[in-house]
C-alpha angles and dihedrals in degrees: 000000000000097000087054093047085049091049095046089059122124127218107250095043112125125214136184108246120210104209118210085255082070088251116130119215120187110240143180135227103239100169149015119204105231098251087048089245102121133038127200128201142185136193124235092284087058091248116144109266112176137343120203138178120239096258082048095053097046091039085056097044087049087049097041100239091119114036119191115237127230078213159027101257 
């Protein structure tokens, strides 16, 4: 299921990143590769802030290291 939650996201949703520091960072999703395989964020500045694979991504929103927002901060 979190392959498929990972799958169903939209380009424009923001999300709090926890780093592997233990800081978080509110980022958006800029861009989704065309076979939903890579996912590209950037942070409010519109910098690159992380880029993830699809097993990445759903293995961090299981985790809680990237927590999808209700809304744009």
């Amino acid at each position: 299921p979190w392959i498929d939650r990972a799958r169903a996201l939209k380009g424009g949703q923001w999300f709090e990143w926890t780093k592997p520091d233990g800081k978080s960072e509110q980022i958006k999703l800029l861009w989704i590769s065309g076979d939903h395989q890579h996912y590209m964020f950037v942070n409010g500045n519109g910098i690159k802030a992380a880029e993830r694979r699809l097993v990445e991504l759903a293995i961090a929103l299981r985790d809680g290291n990237m927590r999808l927002l209700d809304a744009q901060p």
